[in-house]
Coordinates of C-alpha atoms in Angstrom, one line a residue:
Chain A
M238 CA -36.0 17.8 -44.7
Q239 CA -34.6 14.3 -44.1
A240 CA -35.7 14.5 -40.5
R241 CA -39.4 14.5 -41.1
Y242 CA -39.2 11.0 -42.9
L243 CA -37.8 9.4 -40.1
T244 CA -39.2 6.0 -39.9
S245 CA -40.2 4.2 -36.6
T246 CA -37.4 1.7 -37.3
A247 CA -34.9 4.5 -37.6
L248 CA -36.1 6.3 -34.4
A249 CA -35.8 2.7 -32.8
A250 CA -32.2 2.6 -33.9
A251 CA -31.5 6.0 -32.8
V252 CA -32.7 5.3 -29.3
Y253 CA -30.8 2.2 -29.3
A254 CA -27.8 4.1 -30.2
I255 CA -28.1 6.5 -27.2
G256 CA -28.9 3.7 -24.8
A257 CA -25.8 1.9 -25.8
T258 CA -23.9 5.4 -25.2
L259 CA -25.7 5.4 -21.8
A260 CA -24.5 2.0 -21.0
I261 CA -20.8 2.8 -21.4
A262 CA -21.2 5.8 -19.7
Q263 CA -22.5 4.4 -16.6
A264 CA -19.4 2.1 -16.6
P265 CA -16.7 4.0 -14.5
P266 CA -15.1 6.6 -16.5
G267 CA -12.4 5.1 -18.8
M268 CA -12.0 2.0 -16.5
S269 CA -11.3 -1.7 -17.8
N270 CA -13.5 -3.8 -15.8
I271 CA -10.9 -6.2 -15.5
D272 CA -7.0 -6.6 -15.2
K273 CA -5.8 -7.2 -18.8
S274 CA -2.8 -9.2 -17.8
D275 CA -2.5 -12.9 -19.4
P276 CA -1.6 -15.1 -16.5
K277 CA -0.3 -17.9 -18.5
A278 CA 1.8 -15.5 -20.8
S279 CA 3.8 -14.2 -17.6
K280 CA 5.4 -17.7 -17.1
Q281 CA 5.7 -16.6 -13.4
D282 CA 5.5 -18.9 -10.3
T283 CA 1.4 -18.5 -10.0
N284 CA 2.1 -18.1 -6.2
L285 CA 3.4 -14.9 -6.1
R286 CA 1.7 -12.5 -3.9
P287 CA 2.5 -9.2 -1.8
H288 CA 4.2 -9.8 1.3
P289 CA 2.3 -9.2 4.5
T290 CA 3.0 -5.8 6.5
P291 CA 2.8 -6.4 10.0
P292 CA 0.6 -4.3 12.1
L293 CA 2.8 -4.6 15.1
A294 CA 6.4 -3.3 15.4
T295 CA 9.3 -5.3 15.4
P296 CA 11.0 -4.9 19.0
A297 CA 13.9 -2.4 19.0
E298 CA 16.4 -5.4 20.0
K299 CA 15.4 -7.3 16.9
L300 CA 15.5 -4.5 14.1
P301 CA 17.9 -5.2 11.4
V302 CA 20.0 -2.5 11.8
D303 CA 23.1 -4.5 12.0
K304 CA 22.6 -6.1 8.6
I305 CA 22.6 -2.6 7.0
K306 CA 25.7 -2.1 4.6
L307 CA 26.7 1.5 3.6
P308 CA 29.6 3.1 1.5
A309 CA 32.6 4.1 3.7
G310 CA 32.5 6.6 6.1
F311 CA 28.4 6.1 6.5
K312 CA 27.0 4.6 9.5
A313 CA 23.1 3.4 10.2
E314 CA 21.7 3.6 13.6
V315 CA 18.2 3.2 14.8
W316 CA 16.6 6.7 15.2
S317 CA 13.0 5.5 16.4
S318 CA 10.9 2.6 16.6
G319 CA 7.6 0.9 17.7
H320 CA 5.5 2.6 14.9
P321 CA 4.3 -0.1 12.7
G322 CA 3.6 0.6 9.0
A323 CA 6.5 3.3 8.9
R324 CA 6.2 4.9 5.6
T325 CA 6.4 8.8 4.3
M326 CA 7.7 11.5 6.7
A327 CA 7.3 15.1 6.6
R328 CA 9.0 17.6 8.9
G329 CA 7.2 20.6 10.7
D330 CA 8.9 24.0 11.2
K331 CA 9.5 23.1 15.0
G332 CA 11.1 19.6 14.2
T333 CA 8.5 17.3 14.4
I334 CA 8.8 14.7 12.0
F335 CA 5.1 13.6 10.7
M336 CA 4.9 10.2 9.8
G337 CA 2.1 8.6 7.3
T338 CA 1.2 4.8 6.9
R339 CA -1.0 2.6 4.9
V340 CA -2.8 -0.4 6.2
I341 CA -2.7 0.8 9.9
G342 CA -4.2 4.0 9.2
R343 CA -2.5 6.0 11.6
V344 CA -0.3 9.2 11.5
Y345 CA 2.5 9.3 14.1
A346 CA 4.3 12.6 15.3
I347 CA 7.8 11.8 16.3
T348 CA 9.4 14.8 18.5
E349 CA 13.0 14.7 20.1
K350 CA 13.5 15.2 23.7
D351 CA 17.0 14.9 25.5
G352 CA 18.6 13.2 22.1
K353 CA 15.8 10.5 22.4
R354 CA 12.7 10.3 20.3
E355 CA 9.0 10.2 21.4
V356 CA 6.2 8.7 19.4
K357 CA 2.5 9.8 19.4
V358 CA 0.1 8.4 17.6
L359 CA -1.8 11.8 16.3
L360 CA -4.1 10.2 14.3
Q361 CA -6.0 6.8 13.6
G362 CA -8.7 4.9 11.9
L363 CA -7.8 6.8 8.5
T364 CA -7.8 4.8 5.1
Q365 CA -4.2 4.7 4.1
P366 CA -2.8 8.1 4.9
N367 CA 0.0 7.9 3.0
G368 CA 0.0 11.4 1.6
L369 CA 1.6 14.1 4.3
A370 CA 2.9 17.8 3.5
F371 CA 3.6 20.5 5.9
K372 CA 3.2 24.2 5.2
D373 CA 2.7 27.4 7.3
G374 CA 2.2 25.8 10.4
S375 CA -0.4 23.4 8.9
L376 CA 0.0 19.4 8.3
Y377 CA -1.9 18.2 5.3
V378 CA -3.3 15.0 5.6
F379 CA -4.3 12.9 2.3
A380 CA -5.9 9.4 3.0
I381 CA -7.6 7.3 0.2
N382 CA -10.5 9.8 -0.9
R383 CA -10.0 12.2 2.0
V384 CA -8.0 15.4 2.2
L385 CA -7.7 17.2 5.7
R386 CA -5.7 20.1 7.0
Y387 CA -4.9 20.5 10.6
D388 CA -3.9 23.9 11.6
K389 CA -1.1 24.9 14.1
I390 CA -0.6 21.4 14.6
E391 CA 2.9 21.7 16.1
E392 CA 1.3 23.4 19.1
S393 CA -1.2 20.6 19.8
L394 CA 0.6 17.1 19.2
D395 CA -1.2 15.4 22.3
K396 CA -4.7 16.0 20.8
A397 CA -5.1 16.6 17.2
P398 CA -7.5 19.9 16.3
E399 CA -10.4 19.3 14.5
P400 CA -9.3 19.3 10.8
V401 CA -10.7 21.3 7.9
E402 CA -11.9 19.0 5.4
L403 CA -10.6 19.7 2.0
T404 CA -11.9 16.4 0.4
A405 CA -14.9 18.0 -1.9
T406 CA -12.6 20.8 -3.1
Y407 CA -9.9 18.4 -4.3
N408 CA -12.7 16.0 -5.7
L409 CA -10.1 13.1 -6.2
P410 CA -11.5 10.2 -8.1
P411 CA -12.9 7.6 -5.5
E412 CA -11.1 4.6 -6.9
I413 CA -9.3 3.0 -4.2
H414 CA -6.5 0.7 -5.6
H415 CA -3.1 2.6 -6.4
N416 CA -4.8 5.7 -4.7
W417 CA -3.0 5.8 -1.6
K418 CA -1.6 9.3 -1.9
Y419 CA 1.8 10.6 -2.2
V420 CA 1.7 14.4 -1.9
D421 CA 4.1 17.4 -1.7
F422 CA 4.5 21.1 -2.1
G423 CA 6.7 22.2 -5.2
P424 CA 8.7 25.2 -5.6
D425 CA 5.6 26.9 -7.4
G426 CA 3.9 26.5 -3.8
K427 CA 1.2 24.3 -5.6
M428 CA 0.3 20.9 -3.9
Y429 CA 1.5 18.0 -6.0
V430 CA -0.7 15.0 -5.7
Q431 CA -0.7 11.5 -7.1
V432 CA -3.8 9.7 -8.8
G433 CA -2.6 6.2 -9.8
A434 CA -4.3 3.8 -12.1
N435 CA -6.7 1.6 -10.7
C436 CA -5.4 -1.6 -11.9
N437 CA -2.4 -3.5 -12.6
I438 CA -2.8 -3.4 -16.4
C439 CA -5.8 -1.8 -17.8
E440 CA -6.9 0.9 -20.3
I441 CA -7.6 4.1 -18.2
N442 CA -9.1 7.4 -19.0
P443 CA -6.0 9.7 -19.3
G444 CA -8.2 12.5 -18.2
V445 CA -8.9 10.9 -14.8
H446 CA -6.1 8.3 -13.8
G447 CA -2.5 7.6 -13.7
Q448 CA -1.6 11.1 -13.3
I449 CA 0.3 13.6 -11.1
R450 CA -1.6 16.9 -10.7
R451 CA -1.1 20.0 -8.9
Y452 CA -3.5 22.3 -6.7
N453 CA -3.7 25.5 -4.9
A454 CA -3.2 24.2 -1.4
D455 CA -6.8 24.9 -0.7
G456 CA -7.6 22.3 -3.3
T457 CA -8.7 24.9 -6.2
G458 CA -7.1 25.4 -9.4
M459 CA -6.3 21.6 -10.6
E460 CA -3.8 21.3 -13.5
I461 CA -2.6 17.9 -14.8
V462 CA 1.1 17.7 -14.8
A463 CA 2.0 14.3 -15.9
R464 CA -0.1 11.8 -17.5
G465 CA 0.2 8.0 -18.3
V466 CA 1.8 7.5 -15.1
R467 CA 0.7 4.2 -13.4
N468 CA 1.6 4.4 -9.8
T469 CA 4.0 7.1 -8.4
V470 CA 4.6 7.0 -4.9
G471 CA 7.4 9.5 -4.5
F472 CA 8.5 12.7 -6.2
H473 CA 10.8 15.8 -5.5
W474 CA 12.2 18.7 -7.5
H475 CA 15.8 19.1 -8.6
P476 CA 17.4 21.6 -6.4
Q477 CA 18.9 23.5 -9.5
T478 CA 16.8 22.6 -12.3
K479 CA 13.4 22.6 -10.6
E480 CA 12.2 20.0 -12.5
L481 CA 10.0 17.5 -11.0
W482 CA 11.7 13.8 -10.6
F483 CA 9.0 10.9 -9.8
T484 CA 9.3 7.2 -9.2
D485 CA 6.8 5.0 -11.1
N486 CA 6.3 1.2 -10.5
G487 CA 6.0 -0.9 -13.5
R488 CA 3.1 -3.3 -14.0
D489 CA 2.8 -7.0 -12.7
W490 CA 2.6 -10.2 -14.2
A491 CA 4.5 -9.5 -17.5
G492 CA 7.4 -11.6 -16.3
N493 CA 10.1 -11.8 -13.6
A494 CA 12.3 -9.4 -15.7
G495 CA 10.0 -6.5 -15.6
P496 CA 8.8 -4.3 -17.1
E497 CA 11.4 -2.3 -14.8
D498 CA 10.0 0.6 -12.6
E499 CA 11.0 3.9 -13.9
L500 CA 12.3 7.2 -12.5
N501 CA 11.1 10.0 -14.7
R502 CA 11.9 13.5 -14.9
L503 CA 9.2 16.1 -16.0
P504 CA 11.1 18.4 -18.5
K505 CA 10.5 22.1 -17.7
G506 CA 7.7 23.4 -20.1
Q507 CA 6.4 19.9 -20.9
E508 CA 3.5 20.0 -18.3
G509 CA 0.7 17.4 -19.1
A510 CA 3.5 15.2 -20.8
N511 CA 2.7 11.3 -21.3
F512 CA 4.7 8.9 -19.5
G513 CA 3.5 5.8 -21.5
F514 CA 1.0 3.9 -19.3
P515 CA -0.8 1.6 -20.2
Y516 CA 0.9 1.1 -23.7
C517 CA 4.2 1.8 -23.2
H518 CA 6.9 0.9 -20.3
A519 CA 10.2 1.7 -18.9
N520 CA 12.8 2.4 -21.8
G521 CA 10.0 1.8 -24.5
V522 CA 8.7 -1.7 -23.8
A523 CA 5.5 -2.2 -25.6
D524 CA 2.8 -3.7 -23.1
P525 CA 2.2 -7.4 -24.0
D526 CA -1.7 -7.2 -23.2
V527 CA -2.8 -3.8 -23.9
K528 CA -2.0 -3.1 -27.3
R529 CA -1.8 -0.1 -29.8
P530 CA -0.1 1.0 -32.9
N531 CA 3.4 3.0 -31.9
P532 CA 2.6 2.5 -28.3
C533 CA 5.7 4.8 -27.5
A534 CA 5.1 7.7 -29.6
G535 CA 5.1 10.9 -27.7
V536 CA 6.1 9.1 -24.7
V537 CA 8.7 10.9 -22.3
M538 CA 11.6 8.1 -21.7
P539 CA 12.7 7.6 -17.9
A540 CA 15.8 9.2 -16.8
A541 CA 16.6 5.9 -15.5
T542 CA 15.1 2.7 -14.7
L543 CA 15.0 1.2 -11.3
G544 CA 15.0 -2.4 -11.9
P545 CA 12.4 -5.0 -12.1
H546 CA 9.3 -4.9 -9.7
A547 CA 12.0 -3.3 -7.5
A548 CA 9.0 -0.8 -6.1
G549 CA 11.0 2.4 -6.2
L550 CA 9.0 4.6 -4.0
G551 CA 10.5 7.5 -1.7
I552 CA 12.8 10.1 -3.6
K553 CA 14.6 13.1 -2.2
F554 CA 17.7 15.2 -3.6
Y555 CA 20.4 15.8 -1.3
T556 CA 21.7 19.6 -0.4
G557 CA 22.8 18.9 3.1
K558 CA 26.3 19.5 4.3
M559 CA 27.0 16.4 6.1
F560 CA 27.8 14.1 3.3
P561 CA 30.6 14.3 1.0
A562 CA 30.6 17.1 -2.1
N563 CA 29.8 14.3 -4.6
Y564 CA 26.3 13.7 -2.9
Q565 CA 25.1 17.4 -3.5
N566 CA 22.0 17.1 -5.8
V567 CA 22.1 13.6 -6.1
A568 CA 18.5 11.8 -5.3
F569 CA 18.4 9.0 -2.8
V570 CA 15.7 6.6 -4.0
A571 CA 14.0 4.0 -1.5
R572 CA 13.3 0.6 -3.3
R573 CA 10.6 -1.3 -1.1
G574 CA 11.3 -4.5 -2.7
S575 CA 9.5 -6.9 -5.1
W576 CA 6.6 -9.3 -4.9
N577 CA 5.8 -10.5 -8.2
R578 CA 9.5 -11.7 -8.8
E579 CA 10.6 -15.1 -8.1
Q580 CA 14.0 -14.0 -7.1
K581 CA 13.5 -10.8 -4.9
F582 CA 14.7 -7.7 -5.8
G583 CA 15.3 -4.2 -4.1
Y584 CA 14.9 -3.5 -0.3
D585 CA 17.5 -1.1 -0.4
V586 CA 18.2 2.6 -1.0
V587 CA 19.9 3.7 -4.3
I588 CA 21.6 7.0 -5.4
A589 CA 20.4 8.4 -8.9
R590 CA 23.0 10.7 -10.2
P591 CA 21.8 13.1 -12.6
Q592 CA 24.1 13.2 -15.9
G593 CA 23.4 16.6 -17.0
N594 CA 21.6 15.5 -20.2
G595 CA 18.2 14.6 -18.4
K596 CA 19.3 10.8 -17.6
A597 CA 20.4 9.7 -14.5
R598 CA 23.1 6.8 -13.1
I599 CA 21.7 4.2 -10.4
E600 CA 24.2 3.4 -7.9
P601 CA 23.9 1.2 -4.6
F602 CA 23.7 3.2 -1.5
L603 CA 22.3 1.2 1.5
T604 CA 22.3 -2.9 1.1
G605 CA 22.2 -5.5 3.1
L606 CA 18.4 -6.1 3.7
L607 CA 18.0 -8.8 1.2
D608 CA 19.6 -12.0 1.2
N609 CA 20.0 -13.2 -2.2
Q610 CA 21.0 -16.7 -1.5
K611 CA 18.5 -17.3 1.1
N612 CA 15.8 -15.1 -1.1
E613 CA 14.7 -13.4 2.1
F614 CA 14.3 -10.0 3.1
Y615 CA 14.9 -8.3 6.5
G616 CA 13.5 -4.7 6.0
R617 CA 11.6 -2.6 3.6
P618 CA 13.0 1.0 3.1
T619 CA 10.2 3.1 1.8
Y620 CA 11.0 6.9 2.2
V621 CA 14.0 9.2 2.9
L622 CA 14.2 12.5 4.5
E623 CA 17.0 15.0 4.8
M624 CA 17.4 16.2 8.3
P625 CA 18.6 19.8 9.1
D626 CA 22.2 18.6 10.4
G627 CA 22.4 16.7 6.7
A628 CA 21.8 13.3 8.1
L629 CA 19.3 10.8 5.9
L630 CA 16.3 9.3 7.9
V631 CA 15.4 6.1 6.2
S632 CA 11.9 4.7 7.0
D633 CA 11.4 0.9 7.1
E634 CA 7.7 -0.1 6.7
Q635 CA 8.3 -3.8 7.7
N636 CA 9.7 -3.1 11.1
G637 CA 8.2 -0.1 12.2
A638 CA 11.3 1.8 12.5
V639 CA 13.6 4.8 10.8
Y640 CA 17.3 4.6 10.4
R641 CA 19.4 7.4 10.7
I642 CA 22.2 7.4 8.4
S643 CA 25.3 10.0 8.9
Y644 CA 28.9 10.5 7.6
A645 CA 31.8 11.2 9.1
P646 CA 35.3 11.4 7.3
Q647 CA 37.4 8.2 8.0
R648 CA 40.7 8.7 9.4
S649 CA 43.6 7.5 7.2
A650 CA 44.6 4.7 9.6
A651 CA 41.1 3.3 9.7
R652 CA 41.4 2.7 5.7
Chain B
M1468 CA 4.4 -16.7 11.4
K1469 CA 5.1 -20.0 13.2
R1470 CA 2.0 -22.1 14.1
V1471 CA 1.2 -22.0 17.9
P1472 CA -0.6 -24.9 19.1
Y1473 CA -3.8 -24.3 21.0
L1474 CA -2.7 -23.7 24.8
A1475 CA -5.1 -24.4 27.7
P1476 CA -5.9 -21.1 29.6
P1477 CA -3.7 -22.0 32.5
A1478 CA -0.6 -22.0 30.2
F1479 CA -1.7 -18.9 28.3
A1480 CA -0.3 -16.1 30.6
L1481 CA 2.9 -17.5 30.0
A1482 CA 2.1 -17.8 26.4
A1483 CA 1.2 -14.1 26.2
L1484 CA 4.4 -13.2 27.6
V1485 CA 6.3 -15.3 25.5
L1486 CA 4.2 -14.2 22.0
S1487 CA 4.5 -10.4 23.2
A1488 CA 8.3 -10.7 23.6
L1489 CA 8.6 -12.5 19.8
I1490 CA 6.1 -10.0 18.3
G1491 CA 6.5 -7.1 20.2
A1492 CA 3.6 -4.7 21.1
G1493 CA 2.1 -1.8 19.9
A1494 CA 0.6 1.0 22.1
P1495 CA -2.0 -1.2 23.6
A1496 CA -1.5 -2.4 27.3
F1497 CA -0.2 -5.5 28.1
A1498 CA -2.6 -6.6 30.7
Q1499 CA -4.7 -9.8 30.0
T1500 CA -8.6 -8.3 30.7
M1501 CA -10.4 -11.6 30.9
L1502 CA -9.7 -15.8 30.7
F1503 CA -8.7 -16.8 27.4
K1504 CA -11.7 -19.4 27.6
D1505 CA -14.0 -16.7 27.8
R1506 CA -12.6 -14.8 25.1
V1507 CA -12.8 -17.8 22.9
E1508 CA -16.6 -18.3 23.9
Q1509 CA -17.1 -14.7 23.0
C1510 CA -16.0 -15.4 19.5
A1511 CA -17.8 -18.7 19.4
A1512 CA -21.1 -17.3 20.3
C1513 CA -21.3 -15.8 16.6
H1514 CA -18.4 -17.4 14.7
G1515 CA -19.1 -21.1 15.8
A1516 CA -18.0 -23.3 18.7
D1517 CA -15.3 -24.9 16.4
G1518 CA -14.7 -21.7 14.3
N1519 CA -17.3 -22.6 11.7
S1520 CA -20.1 -20.0 11.5
T1521 CA -23.7 -21.2 11.2
I1522 CA -25.1 -17.6 11.1
E1523 CA -26.0 -15.8 7.8
N1524 CA -23.4 -13.3 6.9
I1525 CA -21.0 -14.3 10.0
P1526 CA -17.7 -15.6 8.4
S1527 CA -16.1 -18.8 9.6
L1528 CA -12.7 -18.2 11.4
A1529 CA -11.8 -22.2 11.5
G1530 CA -8.3 -22.4 9.5
Q1531 CA -7.8 -19.1 8.7
P1532 CA -3.9 -18.2 8.7
E1533 CA -2.8 -16.8 12.0
F1534 CA -1.6 -13.7 10.5
F1535 CA -4.8 -12.7 8.9
V1536 CA -6.8 -13.1 12.0
M1537 CA -4.2 -11.1 13.9
N1538 CA -4.1 -8.5 11.3
Q1539 CA -7.9 -8.2 11.0
L1540 CA -8.4 -7.9 14.8
V1541 CA -5.9 -5.2 15.1
L1542 CA -7.2 -3.3 12.2
M1543 CA -10.8 -3.4 14.0
R1544 CA -9.1 -2.3 17.3
E1545 CA -7.7 0.6 15.5
G1546 CA -10.8 1.7 14.0
V1547 CA -9.5 1.2 10.5
R1548 CA -11.7 -1.6 9.9
P1549 CA -14.9 -0.5 11.8
V1550 CA -17.2 -3.5 11.9
E1551 CA -20.0 -2.4 14.5
Q1552 CA -20.8 -6.0 16.0
M1553 CA -17.2 -6.7 16.7
L1554 CA -16.5 -3.3 18.5
P1555 CA -17.4 -4.0 21.7
F1556 CA -15.0 -7.0 21.8
V1557 CA -12.1 -5.8 20.4
K1558 CA -11.8 -2.3 21.9
D1559 CA -10.1 -3.7 25.0
L1560 CA -8.2 -6.9 23.3
T1561 CA -4.5 -7.0 24.0
D1562 CA -1.9 -7.9 21.5
P1563 CA -1.1 -11.2 23.2
E1564 CA -4.7 -12.0 23.4
I1565 CA -5.1 -11.4 19.7
M1566 CA -2.3 -13.6 19.0
A1567 CA -3.7 -16.5 21.0
L1568 CA -6.9 -16.3 19.2
A1569 CA -5.7 -16.1 16.0
A1570 CA -3.5 -19.2 16.9
Y1571 CA -6.6 -21.0 18.3
F1572 CA -8.8 -20.5 15.4
G1573 CA -6.2 -21.5 12.9
M1574 CA -6.1 -24.6 14.4
R1575 CA -9.7 -25.5 13.9
T1576 CA -10.8 -27.8 11.1
P1577 CA -12.9 -25.6 8.4
R1578 CA -16.1 -27.0 7.3
L1579 CA -18.7 -25.5 5.0
E1580 CA -21.6 -24.2 6.9
G1581 CA -24.9 -22.7 5.2
T1582 CA -25.8 -22.3 1.5
K1583 CA -24.4 -25.4 -0.6
P1584 CA -22.5 -24.5 -3.7
D1585 CA -24.2 -24.7 -6.9
P1586 CA -22.4 -26.9 -9.4
A1587 CA -23.1 -24.8 -12.3
L1588 CA -22.4 -21.7 -10.8
A1589 CA -19.3 -23.0 -9.3
Q1590 CA -17.9 -24.0 -12.6
R1591 CA -18.8 -20.6 -13.9
G1592 CA -16.7 -19.2 -11.0
Q1593 CA -14.0 -21.2 -11.6
A1594 CA -13.5 -19.9 -15.0
L1595 CA -13.7 -16.3 -13.6
S1596 CA -11.4 -17.1 -10.7
E1597 CA -8.9 -18.2 -13.1
R1598 CA -8.9 -14.8 -15.2
L1599 CA -9.0 -12.8 -11.8
R1600 CA -6.0 -15.1 -10.4
C1601 CA -7.6 -15.5 -6.9
G1602 CA -5.0 -18.5 -6.4
S1603 CA -2.0 -16.4 -6.6
C1604 CA -3.0 -14.6 -3.2
H1605 CA -5.2 -17.0 -1.6
N1606 CA -3.4 -20.1 -2.3
Q1607 CA -4.2 -22.5 -5.2
D1608 CA -6.4 -24.5 -2.8
F1609 CA -7.8 -21.0 -1.6
S1610 CA -6.5 -21.9 2.0
G1611 CA -5.2 -18.7 2.7
D1612 CA -1.7 -17.3 3.6
Q1613 CA -0.3 -14.7 6.0
Q1614 CA -2.7 -11.6 5.5
M1615 CA -4.8 -13.2 2.7
P1616 CA -7.8 -15.0 3.9
R1617 CA -8.6 -18.8 3.7
I1618 CA -11.8 -18.9 1.4
A1619 CA -12.0 -22.3 0.7
K1620 CA -15.2 -23.7 2.7
Q1621 CA -16.2 -19.9 3.6
R1622 CA -20.0 -19.2 4.1
I1623 CA -21.3 -18.3 0.5
D1624 CA -23.3 -15.4 1.5
Y1625 CA -20.5 -13.7 3.7
M1626 CA -18.2 -14.0 0.8
A1627 CA -20.6 -12.6 -1.6
A1628 CA -21.5 -9.6 0.5
A1629 CA -17.9 -9.0 1.2
M1630 CA -16.9 -9.1 -2.3
R1631 CA -19.9 -6.5 -3.2
D1632 CA -18.8 -4.3 -0.3
Y1633 CA -15.4 -4.2 -2.1
R1634 CA -16.7 -3.3 -5.3
D1635 CA -18.8 -0.7 -3.9
N1636 CA -16.2 0.8 -1.9
K1637 CA -18.0 0.2 1.3
R1638 CA -15.4 -2.0 2.6
K1639 CA -13.0 0.2 4.8
G1640 CA -9.6 -0.6 5.9
A1641 CA -9.3 -3.0 3.2
D1642 CA -6.2 -4.4 1.1
T1643 CA -6.9 -2.1 -2.1
A1644 CA -5.5 -5.1 -4.4
M1645 CA -9.1 -6.9 -3.5
S1646 CA -11.1 -3.5 -4.8
A1647 CA -9.2 -3.9 -7.9
V1648 CA -9.8 -7.5 -8.6
V1649 CA -13.5 -7.3 -7.9
F1650 CA -13.7 -4.0 -9.8
G1651 CA -16.8 -3.5 -12.2
L1652 CA -17.9 -7.3 -11.5
S1653 CA -21.8 -8.0 -11.7
D1654 CA -23.7 -9.4 -8.5
A1655 CA -23.7 -12.7 -10.8
D1656 CA -19.8 -12.9 -11.0
I1657 CA -19.5 -12.2 -7.5
D1658 CA -22.0 -15.2 -6.6
A1659 CA -20.4 -17.5 -8.9
L1660 CA -17.1 -16.7 -7.4
A1661 CA -18.4 -17.3 -4.1
H1662 CA -19.7 -20.5 -5.1
Y1663 CA -16.5 -21.8 -6.5
A1664 CA -14.7 -20.8 -3.4
A1665 CA -17.0 -22.3 -1.0
S1666 CA -16.8 -25.6 -2.9
K1667 CA -12.8 -25.8 -2.8

């Protein structure tokens, strides 16, 4: 038996090898220590940086609603304001609009009374509670690294009840960056949860980061439904095919031209499919910094690209009765707008019109919040929500407001 | 955000009204709770009379972007960024007071206090900083901009402690981008970065 004759040198080598394995294992699982992007290769203005989000709301009279442009017959009005950091929206059974935020750490409850909106700060002091979902009378709140369920919430909006803590059951990775959550219940009744890549561009452990997962509502039964997803902050299911569609924000510091953000479709029966990060972006663009042979092999290509650094966030398919028939089953996608791009891009809401072949065509819808000539923006649409009357709510994080988009057929004289 | 020059206390009540009209107020009350001069003295007790802190691990505020100070004070008041020593001071700060304090400290001249930068460490920090792209957010001269703090001439001990907190997930209510930047750095890397920033 060879083992008998192991010399002390061989033993030392074996111990060393085990030691080396341990040293790697001690590093956070699968994470690169450092962003792999090459500052010099991007040829971008090195002073590009994220735009600040004001923690105080814009006064109602200064809201940029007059700048909003829509197709003929559509109208925008201020629906609510005075709630800084306005982002995600989830509607309760009794009509409360719950609103999640990022840096300001609040969850708002917006109710309607006599045709006016009342805004309450329902929760505060949370770490980026962007993930909200409502089911069976309970509000699920996903902050970074914290999952809370508030039962019978609409019966106690003045003082939120003690939550049921689901953090341990969901057991989400502790990394912070790209881990503000987007969540929603799917048609299968499961809770779908985003887990972003904790970097701009780096190698990730596909078993941990860069995923969409689904769970039973109580946090058990985790399954990975999509991998190689850099940072999705919005998803929804096609009303007819029930397939999952999701936005995914492309990497930064690889040039002003992209790679473009993605609008992805998870084809039925392909749960667990790979969407390319970090090796393959957009419509098959190989990453310039993190390389491997055949980077796009086996990668599901997007249904559409959403433009360079556009920051596509919220998406909802429209099934309401108010808008014209050709808006049935099209998706509205809010694009918060670029930072890592010299000429600003996005700051709008677009339509993604499914083409029947798994692809979608992108068309403009809500524009006017970006002045291309001045290279300035006036608002940042983040999420959309269809109301029971068929109107569309659009949240504006920059101004702490929600706009209501409605449609009324035009009389021929007005044309 | 436009710079607002330092306003003497008598002028402040008016300034507060103007500022609140410009910026708008969140949920908190409008009422001024104490004289602006006394508020400044409260801050100065730890952060330095001219906004340059001579106390270990207390950051300097001199020359900080107004938005940065305003934003952090709001987040501390909200409880999003709970800093125990700050809680008694921020809990009843009004929005206009916050705006005025941010403007006041923004106008002070930054001066390095505490440990002096070690040239060899600073040089190593410079190389790291280029790789981590610190200057993209903090400005190439590290003077800060909007929500990004000035780090030039900031106290070395404070910056090193702050970066370690970011790395170890102990800093609450922070911009997540910083967590990504310092991810996986060693203590030695962090010290080098702090020495370099202080030296600018």
